[in-house]
Short mmCIF file of C-alpha atoms (C1' of nucleotides) in Angstrom, two decimals:
data_model
loop_
_atom_site.label_atom_id
_atom_site.label_comp_id
_atom_site.label_asym_id
_atom_site.label_seq_id
_atom_site.Cartn_x
_atom_site.Cartn_y
_atom_site.Cartn_z
CA MET A 217 89.56 218.57 -120.05
CA VAL A 218 88.21 216.86 -116.95
CA ALA A 219 84.92 215.65 -117.14
CA ARG A 220 81.87 216.73 -114.86
CA TYR A 221 81.11 213.35 -112.98
CA GLU A 222 84.80 212.84 -112.37
CA LEU A 223 84.70 215.88 -110.83
CA ILE A 224 81.51 215.14 -108.55
CA ALA A 225 83.30 211.64 -107.86
CA ASP A 226 86.39 213.28 -106.48
CA GLU A 227 84.16 215.14 -104.41
CA LEU A 228 82.30 212.41 -103.02
CA ARG A 229 85.38 210.51 -102.77
CA GLU A 230 87.15 213.29 -100.27
CA GLU A 231 83.77 213.36 -98.47
CA ILE A 232 83.87 209.49 -97.84
CA LEU A 233 88.01 209.62 -97.60
CA SER A 234 87.42 212.56 -94.83
CA GLY A 235 84.66 210.34 -92.67
CA ALA A 236 81.84 212.88 -93.59
CA TYR A 237 80.16 209.81 -94.75
CA PRO A 238 81.22 207.08 -92.42
CA VAL A 239 81.55 203.32 -93.21
CA GLY A 240 78.05 201.84 -93.24
CA SER A 241 76.20 205.05 -93.70
CA GLN A 242 74.05 205.83 -96.69
CA LEU A 243 75.04 207.99 -99.26
CA PRO A 244 72.28 210.94 -100.75
CA SER A 245 70.03 209.83 -103.22
CA GLU A 246 70.38 210.53 -106.75
CA ALA A 247 67.81 213.25 -106.91
CA GLU A 248 69.67 214.89 -103.89
CA LEU A 249 73.23 214.63 -105.59
CA ALA A 250 71.53 216.11 -108.83
CA GLY A 251 70.03 218.81 -107.00
CA ARG A 252 73.32 219.78 -105.15
CA PHE A 253 75.51 219.66 -108.12
CA ARG A 254 73.12 221.01 -110.58
CA ALA A 255 73.46 218.25 -112.80
CA ALA A 256 71.22 215.62 -114.68
CA ARG A 257 70.65 212.45 -112.88
CA GLY A 258 72.59 210.38 -115.90
CA THR A 259 75.77 212.50 -114.94
CA VAL A 260 75.70 211.78 -111.06
CA ARG A 261 74.98 208.16 -111.46
CA GLN A 262 78.17 207.91 -113.83
CA ALA A 263 79.97 209.74 -111.06
CA VAL A 264 78.77 207.16 -108.59
CA ALA A 265 79.44 204.26 -110.62
CA VAL A 266 83.23 205.27 -110.21
CA LEU A 267 82.87 205.07 -106.60
CA VAL A 268 81.29 201.73 -107.10
CA ALA A 269 83.96 200.16 -109.65
CA GLU A 270 86.64 201.55 -106.66
CA GLY A 271 84.78 199.28 -104.19
CA LEU A 272 83.89 202.33 -102.05
CA VAL A 273 80.38 202.05 -102.42
CA GLY A 274 77.66 199.53 -102.83
CA SER A 275 74.60 199.68 -105.14
CA ARG A 276 71.58 197.71 -105.29
CA GLN A 277 68.29 198.49 -106.63
CA GLY A 278 65.66 200.07 -104.25
CA ALA A 279 67.94 200.55 -101.45
CA ARG A 280 70.24 203.94 -100.79
CA ARG A 281 73.80 203.24 -101.57
CA ILE A 282 76.21 202.82 -98.75
CA VAL A 283 79.57 203.34 -98.09
CA LEU A 284 81.44 200.24 -97.87
CA GLY A 285 85.54 201.23 -97.25
CA ALA A 286 87.54 204.24 -97.01
CA ALA A 287 90.89 203.39 -98.54
CA ARG A 288 92.04 204.97 -101.67
CA SER A 289 92.74 202.80 -104.79
CA GLN A 290 95.66 203.16 -106.87
CA SER A 291 96.14 203.58 -111.02
CA PHE A 292 97.19 201.32 -113.45
CA ALA A 293 100.45 202.89 -113.69
CA GLU A 294 100.98 201.97 -110.41
CA LEU A 295 100.12 198.34 -110.63
CA HIS A 296 102.40 198.34 -113.65
CA SER A 297 105.42 199.94 -112.90
CA PHE A 298 107.46 199.24 -109.75
CA ALA A 299 109.17 202.94 -109.81
CA GLN A 300 105.70 204.69 -110.23
CA TRP A 301 103.97 202.58 -107.52
CA ALA A 302 106.88 202.98 -104.72
CA ARG A 303 107.13 206.56 -105.46
CA ALA A 304 103.46 207.10 -104.92
CA GLY A 305 103.75 205.33 -101.48
CA GLY A 306 107.10 207.22 -100.55
CA TYR A 307 109.26 204.33 -100.53
CA ARG A 308 112.69 204.46 -101.14
CA PHE A 309 113.34 202.06 -104.10
CA GLY A 310 116.44 201.44 -106.94
CA GLY A 311 116.64 198.55 -109.18
CA GLN A 312 119.86 196.97 -111.52
CA VAL A 313 119.99 194.73 -114.41
CA ILE A 314 121.80 192.00 -113.56
CA GLU A 315 121.97 190.19 -116.94
CA GLN A 316 120.07 191.05 -120.34
CA ARG A 317 120.47 189.28 -123.62
CA ARG A 318 118.72 188.83 -127.14
CA ARG A 319 117.43 185.52 -128.49
CA ARG A 320 114.86 183.53 -130.43
CA ALA A 321 111.32 183.64 -128.88
CA SER A 322 109.90 180.89 -127.64
CA ALA A 323 106.68 179.18 -128.69
CA ALA A 324 105.07 180.40 -125.85
CA GLU A 325 106.35 183.91 -126.32
CA SER A 326 105.66 184.05 -129.94
CA ALA A 327 102.02 183.33 -129.18
CA ARG A 328 102.40 186.48 -126.63
CA LEU A 329 104.44 188.77 -128.14
CA GLY A 330 104.31 187.99 -132.00
CA GLY A 331 107.53 185.89 -132.47
CA GLY A 332 110.66 186.59 -134.09
CA GLU A 333 113.68 188.14 -131.64
CA VAL A 334 112.78 189.20 -128.03
CA LEU A 335 115.02 190.86 -125.39
CA GLU A 336 115.31 189.22 -121.91
CA VAL A 337 116.31 191.21 -119.18
CA LEU A 338 116.70 190.15 -115.08
CA ARG A 339 116.29 192.69 -112.61
CA VAL A 340 116.39 193.18 -108.98
CA ARG A 341 114.62 195.92 -107.42
CA THR A 342 115.05 197.14 -104.15
CA LEU A 343 112.43 198.46 -101.46
CA GLU A 344 113.96 200.59 -98.74
CA ASP A 345 117.45 199.09 -99.62
CA GLU A 346 116.68 195.68 -99.09
CA PRO A 347 116.19 193.50 -102.74
CA VAL A 348 112.40 192.71 -102.50
CA LEU A 349 112.10 191.60 -106.25
CA VAL A 350 113.23 189.60 -109.13
CA GLU A 351 111.78 190.78 -112.53
CA ARG A 352 112.76 188.54 -115.60
CA THR A 353 110.95 190.46 -118.51
CA VAL A 354 110.58 189.71 -122.05
CA TYR A 355 110.24 192.57 -124.36
CA ALA A 356 108.94 192.00 -128.03
CA GLY A 357 111.55 192.69 -130.78
CA TRP A 358 110.26 196.12 -131.72
CA VAL A 359 111.29 197.75 -128.26
CA ALA A 360 114.31 195.68 -127.65
CA SER A 361 116.97 198.31 -128.96
CA VAL A 362 115.21 200.79 -126.95
CA VAL A 363 115.39 198.86 -124.17
CA GLU A 364 119.05 197.89 -124.78
CA ARG A 365 120.29 201.54 -124.63
CA LEU A 366 118.56 202.37 -121.32
CA PRO A 367 121.11 202.47 -118.35
CA ALA A 368 121.71 199.25 -116.02
CA ASP A 369 120.21 201.24 -112.85
CA CYS A 370 117.27 202.93 -114.86
CA GLU A 371 114.69 203.54 -112.35
CA SER A 372 111.57 203.08 -114.14
CA VAL A 373 111.48 201.70 -117.58
CA THR A 374 107.95 202.09 -118.22
CA GLU A 375 108.59 206.03 -117.68
CA ALA A 376 111.74 205.90 -119.88
CA LEU A 377 109.84 204.00 -122.92
CA TYR A 378 107.09 206.97 -122.89
CA ASP A 379 110.02 209.46 -122.56
CA THR A 380 111.86 207.92 -125.32
CA ILE A 381 109.10 207.14 -128.03
CA GLY A 382 105.89 207.58 -126.38
CA LEU A 383 104.91 204.03 -125.69
CA VAL A 384 101.91 204.07 -123.34
CA PHE A 385 101.40 200.51 -121.37
CA ALA A 386 97.44 200.42 -121.59
CA TYR A 387 96.24 196.94 -120.97
CA GLY A 388 97.58 194.30 -118.39
CA GLU A 389 96.74 190.65 -117.62
CA HIS A 390 98.16 189.03 -114.34
CA LEU A 391 98.65 185.64 -112.85
CA ILE A 392 99.30 185.43 -109.51
CA ASP A 393 100.84 182.13 -107.39
CA ALA A 394 103.41 181.38 -104.89
CA VAL A 395 106.21 179.21 -105.84
CA SER A 396 109.47 178.46 -104.16
CA ALA A 397 113.05 180.28 -104.57
CA GLY A 398 115.41 178.57 -106.66
CA VAL A 399 119.07 178.93 -106.31
CA HIS A 400 119.31 181.75 -108.25
CA ASP A 401 116.40 183.98 -107.02
CA ALA A 402 117.28 182.99 -103.35
CA ARG A 403 120.77 184.44 -103.84
CA LEU A 404 119.52 187.62 -105.52
CA LEU A 405 116.81 188.20 -102.81
CA GLY A 406 119.38 187.24 -99.69
CA VAL A 407 116.66 184.50 -98.83
CA ARG A 408 117.03 180.81 -98.24
CA ARG A 409 116.69 178.37 -101.42
CA GLY A 410 112.96 177.04 -101.22
CA SER A 411 111.45 180.18 -99.29
CA PRO A 412 108.16 181.28 -100.27
CA LEU A 413 107.99 183.89 -103.26
CA LEU A 414 104.85 185.44 -104.45
CA ARG A 415 104.81 185.10 -108.38
CA GLN A 416 103.25 187.80 -110.68
CA ARG A 417 103.37 186.86 -114.28
CA ARG A 418 102.15 189.54 -116.74
CA THR A 419 101.35 190.47 -120.29
CA THR A 420 101.11 194.39 -121.13
CA THR A 421 99.91 195.52 -124.28
CA THR A 422 99.52 198.76 -125.85
CA HIS A 423 96.37 200.97 -126.37
CA GLU A 424 96.13 198.84 -130.00
CA GLY A 425 96.51 195.89 -128.17
CA ARG A 426 99.98 195.43 -129.22
CA PRO A 427 101.69 193.33 -126.94
CA VAL A 428 104.92 194.89 -125.31
CA GLU A 429 106.18 192.76 -122.87
CA THR A 430 105.68 189.70 -121.01
CA SER A 431 106.97 189.23 -117.20
CA ASP A 432 107.56 186.98 -114.09
CA ASP A 433 108.22 189.07 -111.62
CA ARG A 434 109.31 187.30 -107.70
CA TYR A 435 108.40 188.94 -104.66
CA ARG A 436 109.86 188.19 -101.66
CA ALA A 437 107.41 186.95 -98.97
CA GLY A 438 106.69 189.20 -96.50
CA SER A 439 107.16 192.30 -98.72
CA VAL A 440 104.38 193.07 -100.73
CA ALA A 441 100.60 191.87 -101.09
CA PHE A 442 98.04 192.33 -103.70
CA SER A 443 94.70 193.73 -102.65
CA ILE A 444 91.14 193.51 -104.19
CA ARG A 445 87.74 194.82 -103.70
CA ASN A 446 84.65 193.07 -105.75
CA SER A 447 81.19 192.89 -105.35
CA ILE A 448 78.66 190.95 -106.93
CA GLY A 449 78.44 192.13 -110.72
CA ALA A 450 81.64 193.34 -110.65
CA ASN A 451 84.36 190.79 -110.36
CA PRO A 452 87.80 191.80 -112.02
CA LEU A 453 89.69 188.75 -109.99
CA VAL A 454 89.46 184.96 -110.83
CA ARG A 455 90.61 181.85 -109.51
CA GLN A 456 92.23 179.25 -111.69
CA ALA A 457 93.32 175.74 -111.22
CA ILE A 458 96.67 174.78 -112.28
CA ASP A 459 96.76 171.47 -113.96
CA LEU A 460 96.96 169.05 -111.35
CA ARG A 461 98.45 166.16 -113.25
CA SER A 462 101.30 168.24 -115.07
CA ARG A 463 102.35 170.62 -112.31
CA GLY A 464 105.11 173.37 -113.01
CA MET B 83 64.02 190.64 -115.93
CA VAL B 84 67.15 190.45 -117.87
CA ALA B 85 68.39 193.84 -119.22
CA ARG B 86 68.44 194.59 -122.86
CA TYR B 87 71.94 195.66 -122.65
CA GLU B 88 72.89 192.37 -120.80
CA LEU B 89 71.17 190.34 -123.60
CA ILE B 90 73.50 192.50 -126.09
CA ALA B 91 76.75 192.09 -124.10
CA ASP B 92 75.93 188.12 -124.30
CA GLU B 93 75.63 188.16 -127.94
CA LEU B 94 78.63 190.24 -128.40
CA ARG B 95 80.81 188.00 -125.91
CA GLU B 96 79.65 184.80 -127.46
CA GLU B 97 80.76 186.75 -130.75
CA ILE B 98 84.16 187.22 -129.84
CA LEU B 99 84.82 183.85 -127.54
CA SER B 100 83.73 182.25 -131.10
CA GLY B 101 86.32 183.83 -132.97
CA ALA B 102 83.91 185.82 -134.96
CA TYR B 103 85.75 189.11 -133.67
CA PRO B 104 89.28 187.66 -133.03
CA VAL B 105 91.64 189.13 -130.89
CA GLY B 106 93.47 192.56 -132.23
CA SER B 107 90.50 193.19 -134.66
CA GLN B 108 87.81 195.93 -134.39
CA LEU B 109 84.35 196.07 -133.10
CA PRO B 110 81.79 197.26 -134.85
CA SER B 111 81.13 201.15 -133.99
CA GLU B 112 78.45 202.04 -131.59
CA ALA B 113 75.98 203.28 -134.29
CA GLU B 114 76.55 199.87 -136.36
CA LEU B 115 75.82 197.96 -133.41
CA ALA B 116 72.45 200.20 -132.48
CA GLY B 117 71.37 199.59 -135.64
CA ARG B 118 71.89 196.03 -135.72
CA PHE B 119 70.14 195.72 -132.43
CA ARG B 120 67.57 198.27 -132.98
CA ALA B 121 68.32 199.96 -129.51
CA ALA B 122 69.74 203.49 -128.38
CA ARG B 123 73.24 204.26 -128.38
CA GLY B 124 73.16 204.53 -124.59
CA THR B 125 72.14 200.80 -124.33
CA VAL B 126 74.71 199.95 -126.68
CA ARG B 127 77.30 201.98 -124.80
CA GLN B 128 76.17 199.97 -121.49
CA ALA B 129 76.61 196.55 -123.56
CA VAL B 130 79.83 197.15 -124.49
CA ALA B 131 80.52 198.88 -121.03
CA VAL B 132 80.46 195.36 -119.79
CA LEU B 133 82.72 193.75 -121.63
CA VAL B 134 85.22 196.13 -121.05
CA ALA B 135 84.93 195.85 -117.34
CA GLU B 136 85.55 192.02 -118.07
CA GLY B 137 88.91 192.98 -119.76
CA LEU B 138 87.41 191.43 -123.19
CA VAL B 139 87.43 194.36 -125.04
CA GLY B 140 89.71 197.71 -124.96
CA SER B 141 88.15 201.29 -125.67
CA ARG B 142 89.69 204.61 -126.29
CA GLN B 143 88.16 208.03 -127.55
CA GLY B 144 88.05 208.29 -131.26
CA ALA B 145 89.48 204.88 -132.06
CA ARG B 146 87.40 201.83 -132.81
CA ARG B 147 86.95 199.44 -130.06
CA ILE B 148 89.34 196.47 -130.21
CA VAL B 149 89.33 192.98 -128.97
CA LEU B 150 91.79 192.23 -125.95
CA GLY B 151 91.29 188.76 -125.19
CA ALA B 152 89.05 185.54 -125.46
CA ALA B 153 88.62 184.13 -121.98
CA ARG B 154 85.55 183.84 -120.04
CA SER B 155 85.76 185.36 -116.49
CA GLN B 156 83.91 184.50 -113.49
CA SER B 157 81.32 185.61 -110.95
CA PHE B 158 81.50 186.97 -107.83
CA ALA B 159 79.95 183.48 -106.17
CA GLU B 160 82.91 181.67 -108.09
CA LEU B 161 85.66 183.90 -106.37
CA HIS B 162 83.89 183.80 -102.95
CA SER B 163 82.88 180.05 -102.81
CA PHE B 164 85.37 177.33 -103.37
CA ALA B 165 82.53 174.93 -103.57
CA GLN B 166 80.69 176.92 -106.72
CA TRP B 167 84.22 177.84 -108.23
CA ALA B 168 85.17 174.05 -108.60
CA ARG B 169 81.87 173.06 -109.86
CA ALA B 170 81.47 175.83 -112.21
CA GLY B 171 85.08 174.36 -113.21
CA GLY B 172 83.63 170.67 -113.59
CA TYR B 173 86.29 169.82 -110.72
CA ARG B 174 86.02 167.09 -108.37
CA PHE B 175 86.02 168.85 -104.87
CA GLY B 176 85.26 168.21 -101.13
CA GLY B 177 85.58 169.43 -97.60
CA GLN B 178 86.05 168.88 -94.60
CA VAL B 179 85.94 170.73 -90.76
CA ILE B 180 88.82 169.59 -88.87
CA GLU B 181 88.21 171.82 -85.88
CA GLN B 182 85.73 174.17 -84.75
CA ARG B 183 85.31 176.47 -81.71
CA ARG B 184 83.42 179.70 -80.42
CA ARG B 185 85.80 182.32 -78.89
CA ARG B 186 85.69 185.94 -77.99
CA ALA B 187 86.60 188.29 -81.09
CA SER B 188 90.09 189.55 -81.10
CA ALA B 189 90.66 193.18 -81.14
CA ALA B 190 91.33 193.11 -85.17
CA GLU B 191 88.40 190.76 -85.39
CA SER B 192 86.13 193.42 -83.29
CA ALA B 193 87.55 196.04 -85.91
CA ARG B 194 86.38 193.72 -89.12
CA LEU B 195 83.50 191.91 -87.86
CA GLY B 196 82.09 194.01 -84.90
CA GLY B 197 82.86 192.51 -81.63
CA GLY B 198 81.33 189.93 -79.27
CA GLU B 199 81.45 186.33 -79.68
CA VAL B 200 83.02 184.43 -83.07
CA LEU B 201 83.07 181.20 -84.50
CA GLU B 202 86.30 179.66 -85.89
CA VAL B 203 86.02 176.89 -88.03
CA LEU B 204 89.08 175.18 -89.59
CA ARG B 205 88.69 173.35 -92.77
CA VAL B 206 90.26 171.62 -95.27
CA ARG B 207 89.28 171.46 -99.06
CA THR B 208 90.23 168.98 -101.75
CA LEU B 209 90.27 169.45 -105.24
CA GLU B 210 90.55 166.13 -107.62
CA ASP B 211 91.09 164.15 -104.22
CA GLU B 212 94.14 165.99 -103.13
CA PRO B 213 94.12 168.46 -100.21
CA VAL B 214 95.07 171.90 -101.89
CA LEU B 215 93.30 174.60 -99.40
CA VAL B 216 93.64 175.18 -95.48
CA GLU B 217 91.13 177.74 -94.48
CA ARG B 218 90.47 179.23 -91.28
CA THR B 219 87.21 181.07 -91.21
CA VAL B 220 86.10 183.33 -88.48
CA TYR B 221 82.27 183.83 -88.73
CA ALA B 222 80.19 187.03 -86.71
CA GLY B 223 78.41 186.13 -83.56
CA TRP B 224 75.21 186.52 -85.83
CA VAL B 225 75.87 183.65 -88.25
CA ALA B 226 77.76 181.25 -85.98
CA SER B 227 74.94 179.29 -84.65
CA VAL B 228 73.55 178.51 -88.22
CA VAL B 229 77.10 177.51 -89.21
CA GLU B 230 77.59 175.40 -85.94
CA ARG B 231 74.43 173.23 -87.26
CA LEU B 232 76.31 172.48 -90.89
CA PRO B 233 77.37 168.74 -91.40
CA ALA B 234 81.19 168.97 -90.94
CA ASP B 235 81.60 167.59 -94.68
CA CYS B 236 79.31 170.52 -95.65
CA GLU B 237 80.22 171.35 -99.40
CA SER B 238 79.32 174.73 -99.49
CA VAL B 239 78.79 177.07 -96.62
CA THR B 240 77.85 179.93 -99.14
CA GLU B 241 75.10 177.66 -100.41
CA ALA B 242 73.90 176.21 -96.94
CA LEU B 243 73.82 180.05 -95.57
CA TYR B 244 71.85 181.16 -98.43
CA ASP B 245 69.28 177.96 -98.48
CA THR B 246 68.83 178.50 -94.67
CA ILE B 247 68.59 182.00 -94.05
CA GLY B 248 68.85 183.76 -97.27
CA LEU B 249 72.16 185.41 -96.49
CA VAL B 250 73.74 186.59 -99.60
CA PHE B 251 77.25 187.63 -99.82
CA ALA B 252 77.87 190.70 -101.66
CA TYR B 253 81.34 192.62 -101.21
CA GLY B 254 84.70 191.29 -100.68
CA GLU B 255 87.88 192.65 -99.69
CA HIS B 256 91.13 190.29 -100.26
CA LEU B 257 94.71 190.64 -100.02
CA ILE B 258 96.73 188.03 -101.28
CA ASP B 259 100.51 187.11 -100.75
CA ALA B 260 102.91 184.17 -100.42
CA VAL B 261 103.78 182.19 -96.87
CA SER B 262 105.56 179.40 -96.03
CA ALA B 263 103.82 176.44 -94.54
CA GLY B 264 103.58 175.80 -90.75
CA VAL B 265 103.78 172.61 -89.19
CA HIS B 266 100.17 172.19 -88.90
CA ASP B 267 99.32 173.59 -92.48
CA ALA B 268 102.26 171.38 -93.90
CA ARG B 269 100.55 168.11 -92.18
CA LEU B 270 97.18 168.92 -93.61
CA LEU B 271 98.09 169.71 -96.83
CA GLY B 272 100.57 167.04 -97.53
CA VAL B 273 103.61 169.04 -97.98
CA ARG B 274 106.66 169.63 -96.33
CA ARG B 275 107.36 172.31 -93.74
CA GLY B 276 108.32 175.64 -95.00
CA SER B 277 106.78 175.12 -98.65
CA PRO B 278 105.28 177.77 -100.11
CA LEU B 279 101.67 178.75 -99.73
CA LEU B 280 99.75 180.96 -101.46
CA ARG B 281 97.51 183.07 -99.22
CA GLN B 282 94.01 184.81 -99.40
CA ARG B 283 93.00 186.82 -96.42
CA ARG B 284 89.54 188.36 -97.34
CA THR B 285 86.47 189.79 -95.66
CA THR B 286 82.84 189.74 -96.67
CA THR B 287 79.85 191.48 -96.09
CA THR B 288 76.12 191.28 -96.65
CA HIS B 289 74.24 194.00 -99.07
CA GLU B 290 73.56 196.09 -96.63
CA GLY B 291 77.52 196.14 -95.82
CA ARG B 292 77.44 193.88 -92.78
CA PRO B 293 80.27 192.05 -92.00
CA VAL B 294 79.62 188.37 -92.12
CA GLU B 295 83.01 186.67 -92.24
CA THR B 296 86.64 187.04 -92.27
CA SER B 297 88.89 183.93 -93.71
CA ASP B 298 92.53 183.09 -94.01
CA ASP B 299 92.83 180.57 -96.89
CA ARG B 300 96.04 178.91 -97.72
CA TYR B 301 96.29 177.16 -101.11
CA ARG B 302 99.16 174.86 -101.96
CA ALA B 303 101.53 176.23 -104.28
CA GLY B 304 101.21 174.84 -108.05
CA SER B 305 97.42 173.96 -107.40
CA VAL B 306 95.54 177.74 -107.74
CA ALA B 307 96.51 181.10 -109.29
CA PHE B 308 94.58 184.27 -109.33
CA SER B 309 93.94 185.74 -112.62
CA ILE B 310 93.14 189.52 -113.43
CA ARG B 311 93.04 191.77 -116.50
CA ASN B 312 93.02 195.19 -116.05
CA SER B 313 93.79 198.36 -118.28
CA ILE B 314 94.13 202.28 -117.85
CA GLY B 315 91.17 203.45 -116.05
CA ALA B 316 89.88 200.67 -114.55
CA ASN B 317 92.22 199.06 -112.44
CA PRO B 318 90.87 196.82 -109.30
CA LEU B 319 94.24 195.07 -108.43
CA VAL B 320 96.41 197.18 -105.84
CA ARG B 321 99.66 196.20 -104.49
CA GLN B 322 100.91 197.05 -100.93
CA ALA B 323 103.95 196.92 -99.11
CA ILE B 324 103.85 195.22 -96.13
CA ASP B 325 105.73 197.02 -93.12
CA LEU B 326 109.50 196.14 -93.52
CA ARG B 327 110.42 197.09 -90.00
CA SER B 328 107.69 194.37 -88.08
CA ARG B 329 107.30 191.68 -90.64
CA GLY B 330 105.01 189.00 -89.49
"C1'" DG C 182 52.61 203.12 -101.33
"C1'" DA C 183 56.48 206.17 -101.73
"C1'" DG C 184 61.09 206.55 -102.34
"C1'" DT C 185 65.01 204.64 -104.59
"C1'" DG C 186 68.08 202.77 -107.92
"C1'" DG C 187 67.93 200.40 -112.97
"C1'" DT C 188 66.67 200.77 -117.42
"C1'" DC C 189 65.98 202.96 -121.97
"C1'" DT C 190 65.32 206.57 -125.50
"C1'" DA C 191 66.32 210.46 -128.39
"C1'" DG C 192 69.09 214.34 -129.21
"C1'" DA C 193 72.94 217.82 -128.79
"C1'" DC C 194 77.63 218.79 -128.23
"C1'" DC C 195 82.63 217.80 -127.86
"C1'" DA C 196 87.63 215.11 -128.06
"C1'" DC C 197 90.33 212.53 -129.95
"C1'" DA C 198 92.21 209.40 -133.79
"C1'" DA C 199 93.13 208.18 -138.42
"C1'" DA C 200 93.24 209.10 -142.93
"C1'" DT D 197 87.74 216.07 -142.55
"C1'" DT D 198 85.31 212.60 -141.24
"C1'" DG D 199 83.91 209.14 -138.07
"C1'" DT D 200 84.56 207.35 -133.46
"C1'" DG D 201 83.56 207.16 -128.46
"C1'" DG D 202 83.00 210.17 -124.27
"C1'" DT D 203 79.89 213.46 -122.19
"C1'" DC D 204 75.45 215.77 -121.00
"C1'" DT D 205 70.65 216.27 -120.89
"C1'" DA D 206 65.88 215.55 -119.88
"C1'" DG D 207 62.37 212.71 -119.53
"C1'" DA D 208 59.72 208.30 -119.10
"C1'" DC D 209 58.71 203.81 -117.01
"C1'" DC D 210 60.32 199.99 -114.52
"C1'" DA D 211 61.84 196.83 -110.35
"C1'" DC D 212 62.77 196.67 -106.12
"C1'" DT D 213 63.31 198.12 -100.82
"C1'" DC D 214 61.07 199.28 -96.80
"C1'" DG D 215 58.21 201.07 -93.82
#
DNA sequence: GAGTGGTCTAGACCACAAA
DNA sequence: TTGTGGTCTAGACCACTCG
């Protein structure tokens, strides 16, 4: 079942991406759109809200909505899963488990994952046959045995978890910064020790808010960037200071 | 004029942050909230949508909403303006113009800012008396003369532009990656050449979609991180591959 | 002042989750 | 089966922008 407002949003999005409404131009008024789609005003408002959330359209009281940009944004799955992202972008990609072991959760991991035993996995991912990402993922105890049984060159753990036990990743929290490559990272990525890496630390949970994994992902500089659109009133991205006294 | 749904959202947010609804617990149903606040269901839905967008609350059809996290998120202004962010966080901060000159826009800048003459400004920002950020900002010609007249140690260009000509930054686009420090950056930040820097490139526009500035900001590693909460259905953050053949 | 988006209401029906 | 959130409607009033 696809909602009416989604269909309207899709149609408007296509028109924006195709250039029917160029960047900087005005969108039709809500009344006009309601007439065109034979829908209530509330429904077209919901449709336009989707485009505003995507950063495609800007909105302010009293003035016509304007087109801000014309780039497609990606789904949660594509941010969460390297494989799904790479596939959607049409890249050649791969991955390999380097090391894997069960151990007791540290204090910090217990707070995030719920304690007990955890499974730590070290993977290297390639894009266009070059290693670009070192992934250190810690899985909660309740998924450990499933992850352990996956092949070492499993393309997508996310998809495998869904296929085997119906697990869906639904919410994520991400912390992004830069670090320099240690000896180990440098060797795995084929860069010099001390090279800049883009680090993404994340924790992911299910629909019910149950934590599944926490990960420390390090990208070789120059391979991947993160992109965000934001506006007054909708600000997903947040800057954080790192404690300047006790640097890690 | 503060909207009713904002007041309701504020009240619920306070309850979440204070621990009245701990992480993992369920929120009251829409019907209960409507009764408690004597508002229509649509209004409480709007209120809860705010919390969902902030990443505090998770929502799915058929099940009670759950509390995902209990961290305050920041405003657009705080992401956009170093000064406003640092002040909101209670940090000691400062800034200094190192170099400033007018020149013709490059091709790339013309595409983003609209051509003609631009003003390029190089600033260093400090946090807790340590240099943490090198900012290379290019202002569109129509704001250049205003920016030129600001004092070299102006704390907040954003605020100054608002105070002098009523200019409001409304929309931003951000690209985040890691680079290594060049000789110049290294000297300005007091780090070794080749050290990792967190780079944020951004373009900002007014309410009308008129571009104001584009900037290349580089943070010393270990000083600042970016943080994001996302979920299925609401995904502001996007990962981008950088062309692997022609790296820059 | 006319037009536009923002807020709010009241009620209906549907899809989905959980017991 | 019951309760919950998701969708949609229709209409009202308000705040704001812009000519």
